[in-house]
Amino acid sequence: MTYDDCAERPQTGWDMHCHTVFSDGTETPEELVRQAKAMQLLGVAITDHDTTSGWVPAQRAAERLGLPLLRGTEITAEFDRTSVHMLAYQYDPNSPHIAGMFARTRDGRVRRAKIMVERLSEDFPITWDGVLDQVKEGSRTTIGRPHIADALVAAGVYDTRSEAFQGAVNGRSKYYVPTASPTALEVVDAVREAGGVSVVAHPADTSRNRVLLSDEQIHALVDEGLDGLEVWHRGNSPAQRLRLLALAQRYGLLTTGGSDWHGKGKPNLLGENVTDPETVAQIIERGAIDPIRPYLA
């Protein structure tokens, strides 16, 4: 992919948007940390979907391999029928509000996946057991469309997960079922209540939504306590990055960057977009929990 980036795009820093086998990534938290260390990133954040299950193994790997780590989660939400993903960093995982929200979302994802598999099975050789075979960490894994895509690949329907997402698993296909999700406003409120930092993930990615979050919707999230926007993401066009930068300046928001790395699950390259260390320092200062800083040990 060729990037026509704005001058402000950070060249060194932290990759703040990474997924592992505890949601829809293909690699373990240890492998995430190992690759980030080898690439000489300043640090990395684990942000699996709707779960904290990968936090402990990521922490152990960071301490063993000597790489700073932030702990986070990508939370599935919606705003007036627009799908919104929120990155939550450094929050207290024991907060009842946020823990309950995750549990409800994960249960909803399983119900939704079973309905999709039932629909798909009418036209393709796919079963629920075949989907479960793609789940790496059992009940600790957040099940989603990527596991259905991988099951279709295993059945020989597609060659890659990406092809499956362009085909039967696509959000516009007849097999698609939306996930029952909390509102983005509720997510911002829950993250704030848990002492965390909330950032809208890939807010201008037209491959995910035909209708993007409007300036007015982002303003409403700011009023609720939103902390930042993920500006540096491959899904945001150069023109949209400029728009997001202007909104961040208007509302005093943090601007972050991340690869949305999934290992072999997506073409996104670890470290292809990063967050500058000054912004990471602000996230750490605002958060309820301490970062993993093995270099201070």
Short mmCIF file of C-alpha atoms in Angstrom, two decimals:
data_model
loop_
_atom_site.label_atom_id
_atom_site.label_comp_id
_atom_site.label_asym_id
_atom_site.label_seq_id
_atom_site.Cartn_x
_atom_site.Cartn_y
_atom_site.Cartn_z
CA MET A 1 0.00 0.00 0.00
CA THR A 2 1.32 3.44 -0.88
CA TYR A 3 0.87 6.17 1.70
CA ASP A 4 0.51 9.85 0.88
CA ASP A 5 1.01 10.97 4.44
CA CYS A 6 0.74 14.35 6.07
CA ALA A 7 3.98 15.79 7.42
CA GLU A 8 2.83 15.22 11.01
CA ARG A 9 2.80 11.41 10.73
CA PRO A 10 5.16 10.02 13.41
CA GLN A 11 8.11 8.07 12.08
CA THR A 12 9.15 6.41 15.36
CA GLY A 13 7.16 5.45 18.41
CA TRP A 14 4.69 2.88 19.71
CA ASP A 15 2.32 0.66 17.75
CA MET A 16 -0.89 1.21 19.71
CA HIS A 17 -3.28 -1.13 17.88
CA CYS A 18 -2.41 -4.84 17.84
CA HIS A 19 -4.40 -8.09 18.05
CA THR A 20 -3.41 -11.58 19.15
CA VAL A 21 -4.88 -15.08 19.33
CA PHE A 22 -7.09 -13.90 22.19
CA SER A 23 -9.34 -12.27 19.59
CA ASP A 24 -8.86 -12.39 15.83
CA GLY A 25 -5.08 -12.29 15.51
CA THR A 26 -2.97 -15.27 14.48
CA GLU A 27 -0.01 -14.80 16.84
CA THR A 28 0.44 -15.07 20.61
CA PRO A 29 1.06 -12.02 22.81
CA GLU A 30 4.65 -13.20 23.23
CA GLU A 31 5.14 -13.22 19.45
CA LEU A 32 3.67 -9.71 19.24
CA VAL A 33 6.16 -8.45 21.81
CA ARG A 34 9.04 -10.36 20.21
CA GLN A 35 8.38 -8.88 16.77
CA ALA A 36 7.91 -5.38 18.17
CA LYS A 37 11.20 -5.69 20.03
CA ALA A 38 12.99 -6.93 16.90
CA MET A 39 11.61 -3.95 14.95
CA GLN A 40 12.98 -1.58 17.62
CA LEU A 41 9.59 -0.06 18.34
CA LEU A 42 9.62 2.08 21.48
CA GLY A 43 6.73 0.03 22.84
CA VAL A 44 3.53 -1.74 21.91
CA ALA A 45 -0.10 -1.97 23.05
CA ILE A 46 -2.18 -5.15 23.05
CA THR A 47 -5.77 -4.32 22.02
CA ASP A 48 -7.72 -7.52 21.46
CA HIS A 49 -11.46 -7.24 20.83
CA ASP A 50 -13.73 -6.97 23.87
CA THR A 51 -11.39 -8.84 26.25
CA THR A 52 -8.44 -8.52 28.60
CA SER A 53 -7.53 -12.22 28.35
CA GLY A 54 -4.21 -11.54 26.64
CA TRP A 55 -2.98 -8.98 29.15
CA VAL A 56 -1.13 -11.35 31.50
CA PRO A 57 0.81 -13.27 28.83
CA ALA A 58 1.63 -9.97 27.11
CA GLN A 59 2.93 -8.55 30.41
CA ARG A 60 5.07 -11.63 31.03
CA ALA A 61 6.52 -11.41 27.53
CA ALA A 62 7.22 -7.69 27.85
CA GLU A 63 9.01 -8.19 31.16
CA ARG A 64 11.02 -11.12 29.84
CA LEU A 65 11.95 -9.54 26.51
CA GLY A 66 12.42 -6.00 27.81
CA LEU A 67 9.85 -3.98 25.85
CA PRO A 68 7.47 -1.35 27.31
CA LEU A 69 3.81 -2.38 27.05
CA LEU A 70 0.44 -0.69 27.38
CA ARG A 71 -2.65 -2.78 27.97
CA GLY A 72 -5.84 -2.03 26.11
CA THR A 73 -8.90 -3.36 24.35
CA GLU A 74 -10.71 -2.61 21.11
CA ILE A 75 -14.38 -2.32 22.03
CA THR A 76 -17.16 -2.91 19.52
CA ALA A 77 -19.82 -0.19 19.60
CA GLU A 78 -22.33 1.68 17.47
CA PHE A 79 -23.54 5.24 17.01
CA ASP A 80 -26.85 5.73 15.20
CA ARG A 81 -26.38 2.51 13.20
CA THR A 82 -22.77 3.35 12.35
CA SER A 83 -20.32 0.72 13.58
CA VAL A 84 -17.69 2.29 15.82
CA HIS A 85 -14.64 0.66 17.35
CA MET A 86 -13.19 2.26 20.45
CA LEU A 87 -9.64 1.71 21.72
CA ALA A 88 -9.52 1.76 25.52
CA TYR A 89 -6.13 2.03 27.20
CA GLN A 90 -4.82 1.61 30.74
CA TYR A 91 -8.18 1.17 32.44
CA ASP A 92 -8.96 -0.84 35.56
CA PRO A 93 -10.06 -4.26 34.25
CA ASN A 94 -11.96 -4.92 37.48
CA SER A 95 -14.46 -2.12 36.83
CA PRO A 96 -17.90 -3.82 36.98
CA HIS A 97 -19.32 -1.62 34.21
CA ILE A 98 -16.67 -2.40 31.62
CA ALA A 99 -16.34 -6.09 32.60
CA GLY A 100 -20.08 -6.58 32.26
CA MET A 101 -20.10 -4.81 28.92
CA PHE A 102 -17.39 -7.14 27.60
CA ALA A 103 -19.26 -10.23 28.79
CA ARG A 104 -22.47 -9.14 27.06
CA THR A 105 -20.64 -8.30 23.84
CA ARG A 106 -18.76 -11.60 23.74
CA ASP A 107 -21.99 -13.52 24.31
CA GLY A 108 -23.62 -11.50 21.53
CA ARG A 109 -20.71 -12.26 19.20
CA VAL A 110 -21.14 -16.00 19.75
CA ARG A 111 -24.89 -15.84 19.06
CA ARG A 112 -24.28 -13.75 15.95
CA ALA A 113 -21.53 -16.10 14.70
CA LYS A 114 -23.77 -19.15 15.11
CA ILE A 115 -26.52 -17.51 13.05
CA MET A 116 -24.02 -16.58 10.32
CA VAL A 117 -22.64 -20.12 10.23
CA GLU A 118 -26.18 -21.51 9.96
CA ARG A 119 -26.84 -19.24 6.98
CA LEU A 120 -23.49 -20.01 5.37
CA SER A 121 -23.92 -23.77 5.81
CA GLU A 122 -26.78 -23.68 3.33
CA ASP A 123 -24.31 -22.80 0.57
CA PHE A 124 -20.86 -23.76 1.88
CA PRO A 125 -19.25 -26.75 3.66
CA ILE A 126 -18.97 -25.05 7.06
CA THR A 127 -20.02 -26.13 10.56
CA TRP A 128 -19.88 -24.55 14.01
CA ASP A 129 -17.32 -27.16 15.07
CA GLY A 130 -15.21 -26.08 12.12
CA VAL A 131 -15.30 -22.50 13.39
CA LEU A 132 -14.37 -23.59 16.92
CA ASP A 133 -11.36 -25.39 15.43
CA GLN A 134 -10.04 -21.94 14.42
CA VAL A 135 -10.30 -20.54 17.96
CA LYS A 136 -6.84 -20.54 19.52
CA GLU A 137 -7.51 -19.89 23.22
CA GLY A 138 -10.85 -21.59 23.87
CA SER A 139 -13.37 -19.65 25.93
CA ARG A 140 -10.84 -16.86 26.51
CA THR A 141 -10.93 -15.98 22.81
CA THR A 142 -13.37 -13.38 21.50
CA ILE A 143 -15.03 -15.17 18.57
CA GLY A 144 -15.77 -13.13 15.45
CA ARG A 145 -16.03 -13.12 11.69
CA PRO A 146 -12.30 -13.82 11.23
CA HIS A 147 -12.79 -17.28 12.74
CA ILE A 148 -15.65 -17.93 10.32
CA ALA A 149 -13.41 -16.75 7.49
CA ASP A 150 -10.64 -19.09 8.63
CA ALA A 151 -13.12 -21.98 8.74
CA LEU A 152 -14.08 -21.26 5.13
CA VAL A 153 -10.39 -21.25 4.21
CA ALA A 154 -9.88 -24.57 6.01
CA ALA A 155 -12.85 -25.97 4.06
CA GLY A 156 -11.24 -24.92 0.77
CA VAL A 157 -13.84 -22.27 -0.09
CA TYR A 158 -11.26 -19.46 -0.12
CA ASP A 159 -7.48 -19.33 -0.20
CA THR A 160 -7.06 -16.61 2.43
CA ARG A 161 -8.94 -14.84 5.19
CA SER A 162 -8.84 -11.63 3.16
CA GLU A 163 -10.58 -13.36 0.25
CA ALA A 164 -13.30 -14.59 2.60
CA PHE A 165 -13.83 -11.06 3.88
CA GLN A 166 -14.20 -9.86 0.30
CA GLY A 167 -16.75 -12.62 -0.29
CA ALA A 168 -19.21 -14.44 1.96
CA VAL A 169 -18.01 -12.92 5.25
CA ASN A 170 -18.26 -9.37 3.95
CA GLY A 171 -20.44 -7.00 5.94
CA ARG A 172 -22.63 -6.46 2.88
CA SER A 173 -23.21 -10.13 2.05
CA LYS A 174 -26.54 -11.88 2.55
CA TYR A 175 -24.98 -13.99 5.30
CA TYR A 176 -23.92 -11.05 7.47
CA VAL A 177 -25.47 -10.49 10.89
CA PRO A 178 -24.60 -7.35 12.89
CA THR A 179 -23.21 -7.66 16.41
CA ALA A 180 -25.39 -6.40 19.24
CA SER A 181 -23.17 -3.69 20.71
CA PRO A 182 -23.21 -0.93 23.31
CA THR A 183 -23.36 2.64 22.08
CA ALA A 184 -20.13 4.53 21.57
CA LEU A 185 -21.31 7.03 24.18
CA GLU A 186 -21.74 4.21 26.71
CA VAL A 187 -18.26 2.92 25.92
CA VAL A 188 -16.64 6.33 26.47
CA ASP A 189 -18.50 6.61 29.76
CA ALA A 190 -17.48 3.10 30.89
CA VAL A 191 -13.83 3.64 29.99
CA ARG A 192 -13.78 6.96 31.83
CA GLU A 193 -15.44 5.32 34.85
CA ALA A 194 -12.70 2.66 34.80
CA GLY A 195 -9.98 5.33 34.75
CA GLY A 196 -8.95 4.61 31.17
CA VAL A 197 -8.27 6.55 28.00
CA SER A 198 -10.68 6.25 25.04
CA VAL A 199 -9.72 6.70 21.39
CA VAL A 200 -11.89 6.15 18.30
CA ALA A 201 -10.22 3.49 16.15
CA HIS A 202 -9.91 4.08 12.38
CA PRO A 203 -12.73 6.67 12.44
CA ALA A 204 -12.57 7.43 8.71
CA ASP A 205 -12.16 3.95 7.21
CA THR A 206 -14.70 3.76 4.39
CA SER A 207 -14.00 0.04 3.88
CA ARG A 208 -15.79 -0.54 7.20
CA ASN A 209 -18.62 1.98 6.99
CA ARG A 210 -20.36 3.58 4.05
CA VAL A 211 -21.29 6.43 6.38
CA LEU A 212 -18.49 7.76 8.58
CA LEU A 213 -18.81 9.33 11.99
CA SER A 214 -19.76 12.94 11.45
CA ASP A 215 -18.11 15.96 13.05
CA GLU A 216 -21.22 16.32 15.19
CA GLN A 217 -21.03 12.73 16.41
CA ILE A 218 -17.37 13.13 17.31
CA HIS A 219 -18.30 16.31 19.17
CA ALA A 220 -20.90 14.32 21.14
CA LEU A 221 -18.24 11.76 22.06
CA VAL A 222 -15.94 14.58 23.19
CA ASP A 223 -18.70 15.91 25.43
CA GLU A 224 -18.96 12.43 26.97
CA GLY A 225 -15.21 12.38 27.70
CA LEU A 226 -13.49 11.05 24.56
CA ASP A 227 -9.70 11.37 24.76
CA GLY A 228 -8.49 10.90 21.19
CA LEU A 229 -8.72 9.86 17.55
CA GLU A 230 -6.67 7.22 15.77
CA VAL A 231 -5.48 9.41 12.89
CA TRP A 232 -2.58 7.30 11.64
CA HIS A 233 -4.26 4.16 10.31
CA ARG A 234 -4.11 2.72 6.80
CA GLY A 235 -7.90 2.93 6.49
CA ASN A 236 -7.97 6.72 6.86
CA SER A 237 -7.36 8.54 3.58
CA PRO A 238 -4.97 11.54 3.49
CA ALA A 239 -7.91 13.93 3.18
CA GLN A 240 -9.66 12.32 6.13
CA ARG A 241 -6.48 12.47 8.20
CA LEU A 242 -6.41 16.21 7.69
CA ARG A 243 -10.04 16.38 8.79
CA LEU A 244 -9.31 14.30 11.89
CA LEU A 245 -6.26 16.41 12.75
CA ALA A 246 -8.38 19.55 12.53
CA LEU A 247 -11.02 18.02 14.82
CA ALA A 248 -8.33 16.93 17.28
CA GLN A 249 -6.93 20.45 17.36
CA ARG A 250 -10.40 21.96 17.81
CA TYR A 251 -11.32 19.72 20.74
CA GLY A 252 -7.89 19.19 22.29
CA LEU A 253 -7.83 15.46 21.51
CA LEU A 254 -4.89 13.10 21.46
CA THR A 255 -3.89 11.76 18.01
CA THR A 256 -2.67 8.19 17.88
CA GLY A 257 -1.41 5.75 15.30
CA GLY A 258 -1.43 1.98 15.01
CA SER A 259 -1.09 -0.79 12.50
CA ASP A 260 -4.23 -2.78 13.43
CA TRP A 261 -1.88 -5.76 13.24
CA HIS A 262 -3.41 -9.24 13.22
CA GLY A 263 -0.32 -11.29 12.43
CA LYS A 264 -1.02 -13.32 9.30
CA GLY A 265 -4.71 -12.46 9.52
CA LYS A 266 -4.39 -9.16 7.63
CA PRO A 267 -1.84 -7.49 5.33
CA ASN A 268 -1.28 -4.76 7.94
CA LEU A 269 2.39 -4.63 8.97
CA LEU A 270 3.43 -4.23 12.58
CA GLY A 271 4.71 -0.69 13.11
CA GLU A 272 3.45 0.67 9.80
CA ASN A 273 1.75 3.45 11.78
CA VAL A 274 2.86 4.53 15.24
CA THR A 275 2.11 6.94 18.07
CA ASP A 276 4.73 9.45 19.18
CA PRO A 277 6.19 8.97 22.70
CA GLU A 278 4.84 12.31 23.95
CA THR A 279 1.26 11.19 23.26
CA VAL A 280 1.93 7.81 24.86
CA ALA A 281 3.20 9.64 27.95
CA GLN A 282 -0.11 11.51 28.17
CA ILE A 283 -2.05 8.25 27.90
CA ILE A 284 0.06 6.78 30.71
CA GLU A 285 -0.49 9.85 32.87
CA ARG A 286 -4.26 9.70 32.41
CA GLY A 287 -4.59 5.94 32.89
CA ALA A 288 -5.59 4.09 36.04
CA ILE A 289 -2.90 1.40 35.85
CA ASP A 290 0.85 1.56 35.43
CA PRO A 291 2.48 0.63 32.13
CA ILE A 292 4.87 -2.28 31.93
CA ARG A 293 8.31 -0.67 32.00
CA PRO A 294 10.85 -3.50 32.08
CA TYR A 295 13.73 -1.11 31.39
CA LEU A 296 13.16 0.41 34.87
CA ALA A 297 13.44 -2.93 36.63
#
